[in-house]
Short mmCIF file of C-alpha atoms and ligand atoms in Angstrom, two decimals:
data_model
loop_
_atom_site.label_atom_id
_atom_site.label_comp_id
_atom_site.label_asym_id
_atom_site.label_seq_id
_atom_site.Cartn_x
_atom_site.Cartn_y
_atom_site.Cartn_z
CA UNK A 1 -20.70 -13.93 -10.21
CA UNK A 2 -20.50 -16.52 -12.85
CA UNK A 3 -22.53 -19.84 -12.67
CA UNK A 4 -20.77 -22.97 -11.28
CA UNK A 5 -20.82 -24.67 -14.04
CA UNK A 6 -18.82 -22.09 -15.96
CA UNK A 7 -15.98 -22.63 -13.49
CA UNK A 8 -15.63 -25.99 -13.85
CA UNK A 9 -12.50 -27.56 -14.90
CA UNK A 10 -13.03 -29.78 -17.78
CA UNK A 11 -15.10 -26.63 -19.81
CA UNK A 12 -11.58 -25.69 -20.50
CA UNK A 13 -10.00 -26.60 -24.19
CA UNK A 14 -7.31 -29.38 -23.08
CA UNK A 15 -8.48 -30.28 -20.13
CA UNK A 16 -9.49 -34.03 -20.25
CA UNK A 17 -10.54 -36.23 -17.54
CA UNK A 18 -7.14 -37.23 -16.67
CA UNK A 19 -5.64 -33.55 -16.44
CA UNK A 20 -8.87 -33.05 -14.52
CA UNK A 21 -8.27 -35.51 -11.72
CA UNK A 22 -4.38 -34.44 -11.58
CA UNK A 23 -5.29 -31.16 -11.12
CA UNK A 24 -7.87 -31.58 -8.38
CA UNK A 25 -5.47 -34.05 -6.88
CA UNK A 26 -3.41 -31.31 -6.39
CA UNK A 27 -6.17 -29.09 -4.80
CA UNK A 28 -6.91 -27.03 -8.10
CA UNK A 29 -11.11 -27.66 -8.45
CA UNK A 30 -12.29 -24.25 -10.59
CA UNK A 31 -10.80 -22.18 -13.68
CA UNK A 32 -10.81 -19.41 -10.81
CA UNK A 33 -8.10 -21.95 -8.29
CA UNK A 34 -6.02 -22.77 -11.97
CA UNK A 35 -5.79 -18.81 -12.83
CA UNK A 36 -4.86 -18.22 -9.40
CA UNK A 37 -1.74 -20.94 -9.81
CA UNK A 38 1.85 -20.05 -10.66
CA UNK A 39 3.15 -22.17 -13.47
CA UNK A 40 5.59 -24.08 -11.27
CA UNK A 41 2.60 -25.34 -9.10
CA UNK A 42 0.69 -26.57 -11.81
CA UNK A 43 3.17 -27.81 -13.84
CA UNK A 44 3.83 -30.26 -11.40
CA UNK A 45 0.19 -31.10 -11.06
CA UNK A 46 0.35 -32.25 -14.19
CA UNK A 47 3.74 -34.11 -14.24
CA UNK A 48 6.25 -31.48 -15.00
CA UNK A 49 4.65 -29.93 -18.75
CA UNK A 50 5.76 -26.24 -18.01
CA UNK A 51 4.15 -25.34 -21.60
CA UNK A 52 0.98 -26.82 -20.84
CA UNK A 53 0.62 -25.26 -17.30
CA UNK A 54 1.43 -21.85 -18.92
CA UNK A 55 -0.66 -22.60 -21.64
CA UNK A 56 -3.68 -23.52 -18.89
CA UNK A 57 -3.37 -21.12 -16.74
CA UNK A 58 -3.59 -18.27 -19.56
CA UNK A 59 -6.52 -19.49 -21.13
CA UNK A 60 -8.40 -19.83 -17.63
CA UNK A 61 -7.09 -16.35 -16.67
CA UNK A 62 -8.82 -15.66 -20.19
CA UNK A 63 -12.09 -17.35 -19.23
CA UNK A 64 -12.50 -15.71 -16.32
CA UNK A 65 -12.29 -12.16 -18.19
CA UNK A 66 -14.84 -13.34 -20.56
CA UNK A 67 -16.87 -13.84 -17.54
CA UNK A 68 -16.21 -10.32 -16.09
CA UNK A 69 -14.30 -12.04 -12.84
CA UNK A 70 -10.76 -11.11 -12.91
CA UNK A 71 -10.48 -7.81 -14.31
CA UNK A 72 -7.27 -6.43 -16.34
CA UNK A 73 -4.09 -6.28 -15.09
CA UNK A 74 -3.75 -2.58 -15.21
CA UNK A 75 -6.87 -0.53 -13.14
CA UNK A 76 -7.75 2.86 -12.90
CA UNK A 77 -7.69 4.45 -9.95
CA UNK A 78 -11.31 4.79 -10.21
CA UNK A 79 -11.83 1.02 -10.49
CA UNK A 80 -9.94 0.52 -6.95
CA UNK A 81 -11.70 2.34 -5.55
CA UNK A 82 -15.06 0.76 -6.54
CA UNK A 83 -13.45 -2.43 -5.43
CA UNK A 84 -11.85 -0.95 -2.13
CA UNK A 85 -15.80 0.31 -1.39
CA UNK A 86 -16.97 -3.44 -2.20
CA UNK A 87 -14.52 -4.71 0.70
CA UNK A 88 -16.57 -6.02 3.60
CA UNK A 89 -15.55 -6.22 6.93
CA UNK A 90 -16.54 -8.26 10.05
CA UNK A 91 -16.76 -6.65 13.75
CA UNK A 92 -14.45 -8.03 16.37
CA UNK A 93 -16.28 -7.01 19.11
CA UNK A 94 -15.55 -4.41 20.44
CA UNK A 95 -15.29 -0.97 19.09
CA UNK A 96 -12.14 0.21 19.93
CA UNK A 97 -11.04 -2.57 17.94
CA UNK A 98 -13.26 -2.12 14.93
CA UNK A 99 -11.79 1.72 15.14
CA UNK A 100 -8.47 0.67 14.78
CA UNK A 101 -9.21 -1.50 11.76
CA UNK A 102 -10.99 1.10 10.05
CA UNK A 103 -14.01 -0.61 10.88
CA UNK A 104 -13.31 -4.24 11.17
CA UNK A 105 -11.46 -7.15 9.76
CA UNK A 106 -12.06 -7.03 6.21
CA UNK A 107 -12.57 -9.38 3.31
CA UNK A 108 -10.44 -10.16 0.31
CA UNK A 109 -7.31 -9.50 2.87
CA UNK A 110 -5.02 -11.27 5.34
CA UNK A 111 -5.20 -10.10 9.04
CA UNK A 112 -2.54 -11.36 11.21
CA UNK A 113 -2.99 -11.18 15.11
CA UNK A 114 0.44 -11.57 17.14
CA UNK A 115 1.66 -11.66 20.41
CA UNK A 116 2.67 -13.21 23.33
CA UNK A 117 1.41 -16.31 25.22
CA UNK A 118 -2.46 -15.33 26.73
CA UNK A 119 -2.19 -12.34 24.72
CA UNK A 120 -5.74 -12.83 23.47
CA UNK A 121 -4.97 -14.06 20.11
CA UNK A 122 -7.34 -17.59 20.07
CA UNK A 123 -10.15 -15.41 21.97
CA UNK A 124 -10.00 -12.73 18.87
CA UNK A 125 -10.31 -15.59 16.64
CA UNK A 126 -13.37 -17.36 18.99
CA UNK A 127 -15.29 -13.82 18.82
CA UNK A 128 -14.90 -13.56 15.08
CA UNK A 129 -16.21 -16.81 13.93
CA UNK A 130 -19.49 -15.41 15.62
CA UNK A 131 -19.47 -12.15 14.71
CA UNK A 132 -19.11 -13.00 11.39
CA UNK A 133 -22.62 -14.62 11.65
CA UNK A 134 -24.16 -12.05 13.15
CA UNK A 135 -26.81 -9.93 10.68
CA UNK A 136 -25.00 -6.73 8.71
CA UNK A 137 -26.60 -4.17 9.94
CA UNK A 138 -24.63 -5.06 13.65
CA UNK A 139 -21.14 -6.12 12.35
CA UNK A 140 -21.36 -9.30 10.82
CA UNK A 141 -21.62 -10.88 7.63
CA UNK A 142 -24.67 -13.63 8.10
CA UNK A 143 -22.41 -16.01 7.20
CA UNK A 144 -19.84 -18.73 8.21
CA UNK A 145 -16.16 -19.38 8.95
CA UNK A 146 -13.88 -21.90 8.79
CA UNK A 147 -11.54 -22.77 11.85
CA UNK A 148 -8.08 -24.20 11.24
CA UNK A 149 -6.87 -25.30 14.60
CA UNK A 150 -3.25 -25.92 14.45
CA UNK A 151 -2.89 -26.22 18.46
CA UNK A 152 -6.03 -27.81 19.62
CA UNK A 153 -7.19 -24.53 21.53
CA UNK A 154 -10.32 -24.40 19.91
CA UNK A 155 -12.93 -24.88 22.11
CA UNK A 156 -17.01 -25.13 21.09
CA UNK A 157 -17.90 -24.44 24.95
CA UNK A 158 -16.14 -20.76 24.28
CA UNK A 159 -18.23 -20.20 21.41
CA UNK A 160 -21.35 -20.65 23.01
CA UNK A 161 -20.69 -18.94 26.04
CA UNK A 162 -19.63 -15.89 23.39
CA UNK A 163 -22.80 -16.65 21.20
CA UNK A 164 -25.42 -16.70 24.93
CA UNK A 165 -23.75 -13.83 25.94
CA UNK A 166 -24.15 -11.71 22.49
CA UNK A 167 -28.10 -12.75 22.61
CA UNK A 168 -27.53 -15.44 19.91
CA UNK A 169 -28.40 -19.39 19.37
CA UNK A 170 -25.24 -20.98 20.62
CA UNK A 171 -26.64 -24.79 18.36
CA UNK A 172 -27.03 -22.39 14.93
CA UNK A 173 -23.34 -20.66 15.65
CA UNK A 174 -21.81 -23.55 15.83
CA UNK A 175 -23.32 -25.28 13.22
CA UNK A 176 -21.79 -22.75 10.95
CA UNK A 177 -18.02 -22.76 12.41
CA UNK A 178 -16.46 -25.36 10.48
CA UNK A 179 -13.80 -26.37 12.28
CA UNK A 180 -10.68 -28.13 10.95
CA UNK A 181 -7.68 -29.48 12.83
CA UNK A 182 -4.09 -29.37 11.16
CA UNK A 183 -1.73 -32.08 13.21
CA UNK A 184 1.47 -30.84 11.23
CA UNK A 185 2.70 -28.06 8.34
CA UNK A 186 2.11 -30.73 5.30
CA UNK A 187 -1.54 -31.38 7.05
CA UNK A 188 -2.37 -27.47 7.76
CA UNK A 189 -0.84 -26.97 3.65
CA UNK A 190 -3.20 -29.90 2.60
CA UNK A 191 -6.14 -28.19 4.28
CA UNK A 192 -6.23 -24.84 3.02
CA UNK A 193 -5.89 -26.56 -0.34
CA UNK A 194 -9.22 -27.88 0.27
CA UNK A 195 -10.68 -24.40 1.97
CA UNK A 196 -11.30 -23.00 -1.72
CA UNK A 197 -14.08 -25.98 -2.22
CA UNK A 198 -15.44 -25.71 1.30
CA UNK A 199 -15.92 -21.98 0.81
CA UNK A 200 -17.66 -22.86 -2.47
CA UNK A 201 -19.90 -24.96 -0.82
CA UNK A 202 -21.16 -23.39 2.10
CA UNK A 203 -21.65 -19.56 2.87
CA UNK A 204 -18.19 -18.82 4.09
CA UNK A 205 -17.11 -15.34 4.68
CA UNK A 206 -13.92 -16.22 7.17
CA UNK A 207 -11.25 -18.28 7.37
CA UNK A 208 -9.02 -18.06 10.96
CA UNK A 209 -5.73 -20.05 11.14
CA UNK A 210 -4.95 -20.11 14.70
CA UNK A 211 -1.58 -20.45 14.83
CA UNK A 212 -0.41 -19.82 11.04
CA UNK A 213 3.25 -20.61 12.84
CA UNK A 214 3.24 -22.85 15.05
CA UNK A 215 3.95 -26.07 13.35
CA UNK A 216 6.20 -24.60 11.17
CA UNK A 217 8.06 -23.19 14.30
CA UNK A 218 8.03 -26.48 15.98
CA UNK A 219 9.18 -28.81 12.60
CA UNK A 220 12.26 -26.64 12.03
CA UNK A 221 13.25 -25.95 15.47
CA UNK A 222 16.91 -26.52 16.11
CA UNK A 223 17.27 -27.89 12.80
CA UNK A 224 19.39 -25.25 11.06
CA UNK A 225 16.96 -24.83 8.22
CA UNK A 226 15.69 -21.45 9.09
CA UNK A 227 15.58 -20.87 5.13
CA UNK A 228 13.54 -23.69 4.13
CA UNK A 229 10.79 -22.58 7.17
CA UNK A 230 10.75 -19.11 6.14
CA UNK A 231 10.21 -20.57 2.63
CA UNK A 232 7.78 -22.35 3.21
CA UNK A 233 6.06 -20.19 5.35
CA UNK A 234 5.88 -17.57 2.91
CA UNK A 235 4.47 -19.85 0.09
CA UNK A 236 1.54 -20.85 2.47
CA UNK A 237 1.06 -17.04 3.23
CA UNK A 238 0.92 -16.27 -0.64
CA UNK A 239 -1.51 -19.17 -0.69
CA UNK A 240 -3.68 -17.64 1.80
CA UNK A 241 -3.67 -14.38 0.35
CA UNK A 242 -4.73 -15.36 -3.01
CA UNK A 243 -7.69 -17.62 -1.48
CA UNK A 244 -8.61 -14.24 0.56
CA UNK A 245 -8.34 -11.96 -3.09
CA UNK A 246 -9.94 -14.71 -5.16
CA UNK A 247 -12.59 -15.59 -2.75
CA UNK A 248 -13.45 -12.04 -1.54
CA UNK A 249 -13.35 -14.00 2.59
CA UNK A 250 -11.63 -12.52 5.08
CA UNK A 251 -8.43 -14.53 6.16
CA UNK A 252 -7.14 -14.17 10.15
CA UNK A 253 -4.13 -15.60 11.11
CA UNK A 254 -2.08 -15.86 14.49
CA UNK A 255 1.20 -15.60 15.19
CA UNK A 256 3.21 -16.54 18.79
CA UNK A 257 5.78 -14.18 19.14
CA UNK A 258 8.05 -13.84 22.48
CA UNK A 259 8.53 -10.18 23.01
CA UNK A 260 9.46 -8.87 20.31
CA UNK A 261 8.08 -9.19 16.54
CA UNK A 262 9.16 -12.31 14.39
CA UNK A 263 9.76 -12.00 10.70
CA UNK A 264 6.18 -13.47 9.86
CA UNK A 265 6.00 -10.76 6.80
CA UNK A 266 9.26 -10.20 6.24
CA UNK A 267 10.92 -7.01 8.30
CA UNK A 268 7.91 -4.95 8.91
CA UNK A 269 10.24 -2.06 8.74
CA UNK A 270 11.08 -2.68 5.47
CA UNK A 271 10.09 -0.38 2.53
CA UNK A 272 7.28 -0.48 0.48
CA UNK A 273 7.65 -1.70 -2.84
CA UNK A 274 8.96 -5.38 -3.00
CA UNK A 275 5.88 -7.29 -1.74
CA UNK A 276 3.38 -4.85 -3.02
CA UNK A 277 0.54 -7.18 -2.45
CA UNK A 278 1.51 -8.92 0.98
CA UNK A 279 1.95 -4.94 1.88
CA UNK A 280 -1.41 -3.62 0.49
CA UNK A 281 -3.29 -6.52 1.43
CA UNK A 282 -2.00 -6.97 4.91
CA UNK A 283 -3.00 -6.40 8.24
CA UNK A 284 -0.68 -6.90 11.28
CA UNK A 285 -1.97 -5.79 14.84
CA UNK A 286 0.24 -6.56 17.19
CA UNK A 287 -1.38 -7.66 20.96
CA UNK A 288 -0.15 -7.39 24.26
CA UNK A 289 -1.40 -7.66 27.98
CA UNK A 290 -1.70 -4.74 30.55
CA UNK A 291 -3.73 -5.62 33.55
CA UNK A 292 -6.59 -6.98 32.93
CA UNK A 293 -7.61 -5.72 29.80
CA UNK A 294 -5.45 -6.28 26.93
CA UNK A 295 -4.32 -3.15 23.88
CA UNK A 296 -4.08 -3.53 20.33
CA UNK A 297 -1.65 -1.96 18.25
CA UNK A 298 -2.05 -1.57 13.95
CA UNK A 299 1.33 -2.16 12.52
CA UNK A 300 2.70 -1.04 9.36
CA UNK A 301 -0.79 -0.65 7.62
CA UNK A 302 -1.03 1.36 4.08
CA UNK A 303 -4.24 2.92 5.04
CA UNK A 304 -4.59 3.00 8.95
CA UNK A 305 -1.86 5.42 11.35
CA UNK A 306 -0.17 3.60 13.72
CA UNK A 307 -2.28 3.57 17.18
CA UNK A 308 -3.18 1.89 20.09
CA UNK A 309 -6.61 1.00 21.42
CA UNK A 310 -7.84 -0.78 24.34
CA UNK A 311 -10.13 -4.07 24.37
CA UNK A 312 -10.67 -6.62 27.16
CA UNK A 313 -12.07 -10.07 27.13
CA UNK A 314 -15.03 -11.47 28.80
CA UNK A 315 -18.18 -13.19 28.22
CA UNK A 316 -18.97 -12.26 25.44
CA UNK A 317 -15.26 -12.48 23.78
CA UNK A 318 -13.72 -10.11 22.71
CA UNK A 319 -15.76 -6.97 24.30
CA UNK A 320 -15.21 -2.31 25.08
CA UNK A 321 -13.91 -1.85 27.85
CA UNK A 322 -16.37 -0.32 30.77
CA UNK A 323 -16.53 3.28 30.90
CA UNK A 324 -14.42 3.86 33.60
CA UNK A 325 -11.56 2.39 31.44
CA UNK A 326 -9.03 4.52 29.42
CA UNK A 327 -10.56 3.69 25.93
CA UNK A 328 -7.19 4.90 23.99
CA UNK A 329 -4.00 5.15 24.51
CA UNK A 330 -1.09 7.36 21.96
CA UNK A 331 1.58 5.52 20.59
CA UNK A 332 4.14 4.05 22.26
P1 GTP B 1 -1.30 -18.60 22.85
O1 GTP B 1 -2.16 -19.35 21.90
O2 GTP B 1 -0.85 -19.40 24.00
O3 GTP B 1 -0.16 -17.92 22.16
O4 GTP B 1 -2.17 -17.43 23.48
P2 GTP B 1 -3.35 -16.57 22.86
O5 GTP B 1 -2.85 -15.25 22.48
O6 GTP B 1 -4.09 -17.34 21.86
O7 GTP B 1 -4.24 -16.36 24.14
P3 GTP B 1 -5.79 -16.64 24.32
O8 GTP B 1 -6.57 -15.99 23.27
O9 GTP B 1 -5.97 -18.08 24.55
O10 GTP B 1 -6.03 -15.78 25.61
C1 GTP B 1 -5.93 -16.34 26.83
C2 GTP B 1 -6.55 -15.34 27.78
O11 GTP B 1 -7.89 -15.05 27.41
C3 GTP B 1 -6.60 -15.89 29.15
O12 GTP B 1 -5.46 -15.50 29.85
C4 GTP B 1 -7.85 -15.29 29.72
O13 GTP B 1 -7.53 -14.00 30.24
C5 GTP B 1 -8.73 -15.06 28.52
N1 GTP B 1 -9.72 -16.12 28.37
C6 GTP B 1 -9.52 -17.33 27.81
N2 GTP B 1 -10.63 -18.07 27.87
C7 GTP B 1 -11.54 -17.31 28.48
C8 GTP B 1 -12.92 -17.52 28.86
O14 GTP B 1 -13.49 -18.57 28.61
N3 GTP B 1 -13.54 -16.49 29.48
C9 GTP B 1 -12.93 -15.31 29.72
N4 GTP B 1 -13.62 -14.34 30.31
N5 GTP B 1 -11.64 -15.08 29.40
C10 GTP B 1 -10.96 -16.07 28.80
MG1 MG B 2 -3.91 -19.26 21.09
#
C-alpha cells in the first residue's frame, strides 16, 4: 500500500488549493476517492468543468497505477484469482451462517441482510461489529467497524452483553464501533461521504448500514416519485460498493422488506450481465423467522448455491443452534 502522502490531493498536476478544498468539500480527500469518481460527480465538485474532471480523474487513475494500486482494466484470470484469495471475511457467529457465506461476510463486497420486522437483521449487524474485532485465527479481523444507524436501534448495552458473552472486554469493543447516526437520506449520503476518511484513519475493516432503506422508503412514501427513490438509492449503493472495492472493508447493509423481496438490487431474477459488478460483488441473504430460531437463505449469489441454514439469537448474538436443532434445511 502506498504512503499517505502519495495519496494526497494537491500532489496531483492541477490541483491547487482551491480545487483542493472544492473537492474535499464534496467528500473527495485521496487520488484513490477522485479515481473512484464518475466525471459527472466531480465535475460538479468543481463547478461544472467536465474537461477538467475527466482530465483529473485520468491522471489520478494514472497515479494510482504508478503506485501498483489499481491494476489494469483488463485481468487475467490468474490475477482474480490472486485477488479473490486476498478477500477476507469476518464470522457472523455462528457457523451455519459462516457456511452459507462461504465462510463469512467478506471484504471488498456489499452484503445485504433483508427481511421482515424482528427478522434478526440489527442483531446480525450487533454480532458483526464484534466479531470483526475478534483475533483471525477465530473469525475476525482485529479490527473496527463503523455503525451507520439510520433508525436509532443501535444499542451499546447489546454489544456488551454480545462482547461478555463471547469472553471479550465489552469497554475495548466498543471503543472500536464507531457509531454514526443518519437522521435523513441527504444526512446518511453525507456520511458515507465521510466513511472513506474515517476508514483511513482508524483500523476499519466494516462498515454496517442498518437500514440502507429506510429513509429513503419513508422520504418518498406516497409521493409518486418511485423513480427518483430508486435513483437515488442505487447511486448510494454504487457509492457503497466502490468504498467496499477501493477500501478492501466489508460493507453490510439492511433492508425491511414485508413478505416478499423489494427491488433493493434491481429484480434479483434478472440475468446476469447488466450490473456485472453489483452482481459479482453482491451478497443478498434473505432472513426470516421460524420459531424461535430464525433461517438464512443466500440469494442469487455468483459463487454460493442457493440454500438455507439455520441460526438463532441469544447472548452472545448471533449464535449455532443447540444440537438438538435441525442445523439445515433444503431449499424451499
Ligand atoms: P427491523 O429493524 O424492525 O426490521 O427488525 P430486525 O430484522 O432488525 O430485527 P432485530 O435484529 O432487531 O431482531 C429482533 C429480534 O432479535 C427480537 O425479536 C428478539 O428475538 C431478538 N433480540 C433482540 N434483542 C435481543 C437481546 O438483547 N437478546 C436476545 N437474546 N435476543 C434479542
Ligand atoms: Mg433492525
Amino acid at each position: 500500500m502506498a504512503a499517505q502522502e502519495e495519496l494526497e490531493l494537491d500532489t496531483l498536476e492541477g490541483v491547487g488549493p482551491v480545487t483542493k478544498q472544492k473537492l474535499e468539500e464534496s467528500g473527495i480527500y485521496t487520488i484513490m476517492d477522485l479515481a473512484a469518481r464518475g466525471v459527472g460527480e466531480v465535475a460538479e465538485a468543481i463547478n461544472g468543468d467536465s474537461a477538467k474532471a475527466t482530465e483529473l480523474i485520468n491522471k489520478a487513475r494514472a497515479k494510482l497505477s504508478e503506485l501498483g494500486i489499481l491494476s489494469k482494466d483488463f485481468v487475467s484470470a490468474k490475477e482474480l484469482f490472486k485477488k479473490r484469495q486476498s478477500i477476507e471475511r469476518i464470522t457472523t457467529g455462528a457457523k451455519s451462517l459462516d457456511d452459507l457465506l462461504g465462510g463469512g461476510v467478506e471484504t471488498g463486497a456489499v452484503t445485504e441482510f433483508y427481511g421482515e420486522f424482528g427478522s434478526g437483521k440489527s442483531q446480525v449487524c450487533h454480532t458483526l461489529s464484534v466479531t470483526v474485532q475478534l483475533p483471525k485465527d477465530q473469525g475476525g479481523l482485529e479490527a473496527g467497524a463503523i455503525y451507520v444507524d439510520t433508525e436509532g436501534t443501535f444499542r451499546p448495552e447489546r454489544i456488551a452483553e454480545i462482547s461478555e458473552a463471547r469472553g471479550l472486554d465489552p469497554a475495548k469493543i466498543l471503543d472500536n464501533i464507531i457509531v454514526a447516526k443518519a437522521y435523513n437520506s441527504a444526512h446518511q449520503e453525507l456520511i458515507i461521504r465521510e466513511v472513506g476518511r474515517q476508514i483511513e484513519s482508524s483500523k476499519v475493516k466494516l462498515v454496517i448500514v442498518d437500514s440502507a432503506v429506510a429513509h429513503y422508503r419513508a422520504e418518498f412514501l406516497g409521493r409518486g416519485t418511485l423513480a427518483e427513490r430508486q435513483q437515488r438509492l442505487n447511486r448510494f449503493m454504487h457509492q457503497i460498493l466502490r468504498i467496499a472495492e477501493v477500501y478492501g472493508i466489508a460493507m453490510v447493509v439492511t433492508n425491511q422488506v414485508q413478505s416478499s423481496p423489494d427491488f433493493f438490487f434491481g429484480d434479483p431474477t434478472r440475468a446476469t450481465g447488466g450490473h456485472v459488478v453489483a452482481h459479482t460483488s453482491t451478497y443478498r441473504i434473505y432472513l426470516r423467522k421460524a420459531a424461535k430460531s430464525r433461517i438464512a437463505r443466500m440469494v442469487d449469489s455468483p459463487y454460493h448455491p442457493e440454500r438455507e441454514v439455520v441460526f438463532v439469537i441469544d447472548n452472545k448474538g448471533v449464535d449455532d443452534p443447540s444440537e438438538d436443532m435441525p442445523k439445515r434445511r433444503g431449499g424451499s
